mmCIF file of C-alpha atoms in Angstrom:
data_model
loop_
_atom_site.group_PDB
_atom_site.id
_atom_site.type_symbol
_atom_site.label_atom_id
_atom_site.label_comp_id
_atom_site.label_asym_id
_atom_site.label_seq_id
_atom_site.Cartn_x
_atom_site.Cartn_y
_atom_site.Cartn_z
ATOM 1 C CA UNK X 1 0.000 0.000 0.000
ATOM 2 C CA UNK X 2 1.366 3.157 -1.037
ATOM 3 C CA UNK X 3 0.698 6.894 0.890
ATOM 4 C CA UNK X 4 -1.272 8.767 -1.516
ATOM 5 C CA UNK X 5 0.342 12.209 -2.630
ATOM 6 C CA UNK X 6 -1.956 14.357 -0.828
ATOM 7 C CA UNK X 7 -1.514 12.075 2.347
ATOM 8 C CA UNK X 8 2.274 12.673 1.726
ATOM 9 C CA UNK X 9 1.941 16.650 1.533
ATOM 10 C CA UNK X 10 -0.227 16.371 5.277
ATOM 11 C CA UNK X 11 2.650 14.357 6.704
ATOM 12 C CA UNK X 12 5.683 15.878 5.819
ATOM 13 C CA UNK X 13 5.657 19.603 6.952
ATOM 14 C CA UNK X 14 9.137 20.764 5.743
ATOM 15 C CA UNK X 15 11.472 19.308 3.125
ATOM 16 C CA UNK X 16 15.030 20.883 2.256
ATOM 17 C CA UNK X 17 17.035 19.344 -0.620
ATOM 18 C CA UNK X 18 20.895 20.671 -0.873
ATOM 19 C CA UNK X 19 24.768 20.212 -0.471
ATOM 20 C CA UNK X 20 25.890 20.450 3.278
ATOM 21 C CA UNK X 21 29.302 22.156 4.880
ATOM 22 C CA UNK X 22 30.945 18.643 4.027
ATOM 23 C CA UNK X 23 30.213 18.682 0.323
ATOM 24 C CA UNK X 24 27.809 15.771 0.884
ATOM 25 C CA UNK X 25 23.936 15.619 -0.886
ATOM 26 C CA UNK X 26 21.809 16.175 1.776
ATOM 27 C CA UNK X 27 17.598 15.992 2.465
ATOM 28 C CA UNK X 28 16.185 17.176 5.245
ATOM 29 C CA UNK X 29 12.624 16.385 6.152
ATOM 30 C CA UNK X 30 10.458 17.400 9.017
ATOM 31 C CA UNK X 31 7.219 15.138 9.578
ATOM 32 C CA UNK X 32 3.989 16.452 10.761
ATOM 33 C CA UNK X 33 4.207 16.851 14.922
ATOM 34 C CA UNK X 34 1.018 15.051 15.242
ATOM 35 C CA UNK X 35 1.565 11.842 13.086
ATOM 36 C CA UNK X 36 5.186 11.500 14.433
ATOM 37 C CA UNK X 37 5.487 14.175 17.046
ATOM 38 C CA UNK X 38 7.842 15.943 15.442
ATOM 39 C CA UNK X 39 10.697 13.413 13.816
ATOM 40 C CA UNK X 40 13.210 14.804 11.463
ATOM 41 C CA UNK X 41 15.217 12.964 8.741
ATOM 42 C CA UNK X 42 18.167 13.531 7.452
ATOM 43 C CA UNK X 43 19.344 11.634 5.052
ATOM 44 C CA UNK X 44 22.947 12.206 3.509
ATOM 45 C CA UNK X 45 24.555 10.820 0.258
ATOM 46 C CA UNK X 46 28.548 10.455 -0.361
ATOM 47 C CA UNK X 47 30.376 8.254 -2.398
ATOM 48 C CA UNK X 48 27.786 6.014 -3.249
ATOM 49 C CA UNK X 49 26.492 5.342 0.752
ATOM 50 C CA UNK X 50 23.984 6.894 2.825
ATOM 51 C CA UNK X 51 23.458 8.142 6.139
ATOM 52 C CA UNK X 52 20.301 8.296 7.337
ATOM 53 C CA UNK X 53 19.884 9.992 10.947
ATOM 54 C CA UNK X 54 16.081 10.245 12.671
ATOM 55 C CA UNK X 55 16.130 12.992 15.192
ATOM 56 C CA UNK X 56 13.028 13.485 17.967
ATOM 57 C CA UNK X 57 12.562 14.626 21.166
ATOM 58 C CA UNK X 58 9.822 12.372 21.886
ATOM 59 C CA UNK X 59 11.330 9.575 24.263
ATOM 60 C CA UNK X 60 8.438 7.102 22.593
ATOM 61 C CA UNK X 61 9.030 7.992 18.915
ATOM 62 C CA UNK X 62 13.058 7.426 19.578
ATOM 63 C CA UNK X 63 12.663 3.911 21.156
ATOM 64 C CA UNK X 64 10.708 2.503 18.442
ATOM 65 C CA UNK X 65 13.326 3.786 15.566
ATOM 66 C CA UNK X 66 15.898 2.553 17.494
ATOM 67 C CA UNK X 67 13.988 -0.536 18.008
ATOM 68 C CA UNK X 68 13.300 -1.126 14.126
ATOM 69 C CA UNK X 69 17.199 -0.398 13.252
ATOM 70 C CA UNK X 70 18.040 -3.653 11.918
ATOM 71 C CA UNK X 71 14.764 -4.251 10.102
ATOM 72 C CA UNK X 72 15.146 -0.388 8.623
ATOM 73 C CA UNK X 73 18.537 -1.487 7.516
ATOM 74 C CA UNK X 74 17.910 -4.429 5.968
ATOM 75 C CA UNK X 75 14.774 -3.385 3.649
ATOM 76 C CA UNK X 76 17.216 -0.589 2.619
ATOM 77 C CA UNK X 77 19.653 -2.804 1.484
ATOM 78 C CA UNK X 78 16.994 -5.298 0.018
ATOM 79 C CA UNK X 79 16.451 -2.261 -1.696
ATOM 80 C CA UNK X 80 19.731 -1.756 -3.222
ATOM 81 C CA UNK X 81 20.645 1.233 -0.843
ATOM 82 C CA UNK X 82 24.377 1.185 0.583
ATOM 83 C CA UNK X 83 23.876 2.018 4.246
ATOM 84 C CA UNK X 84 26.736 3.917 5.675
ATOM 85 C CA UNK X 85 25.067 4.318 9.178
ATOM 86 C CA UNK X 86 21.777 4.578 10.563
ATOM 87 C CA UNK X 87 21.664 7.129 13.920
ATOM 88 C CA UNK X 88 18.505 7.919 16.279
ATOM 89 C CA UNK X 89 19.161 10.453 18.471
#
């Protein structure tokens, strides 16, 4: 089942696409504060891996991301994404 477009634009609040300090490709998306009480994604790409770090303040929201690490990691790479590092924080 995929998230319809219009449920997409309701969920993510914010979305910056750029090059950070380090040279690196770099999207940074903040989700809606009532869906996922305010979790931010960064994801960054560099030679050919990416970094994906979940930031929230919300003890709840933190444990189950860090909880669903290896399973996260995994479909990624099913997926044919090279996974430098995953970080919750």
């Amino acid at each position: 089942a995929n998230l319809s477009p219009e449920l997409m634009r309701e969920l993510v609040r914010y979305v910056r696409i750029g090059v950070n300090r380090l040279g690196e490709k770099e999207l940074q998306m903040d989700l809606h504060e009532e869906v996922f009480k305010g979790l931010k994604l960064r994801l960054t790409s560099a030679g050919g891996k990416v970094k994906v770090h979940f930031m929230t303040a919300d003890a709840d929201t933190r444990r189950l991301f860090v909880n669903s690490l290896p399973s996260l990691e995994k479909s990624l790479k099913e997926k044919g994404v090279l996974v430098e590092s995953i970080q919750v924080s």
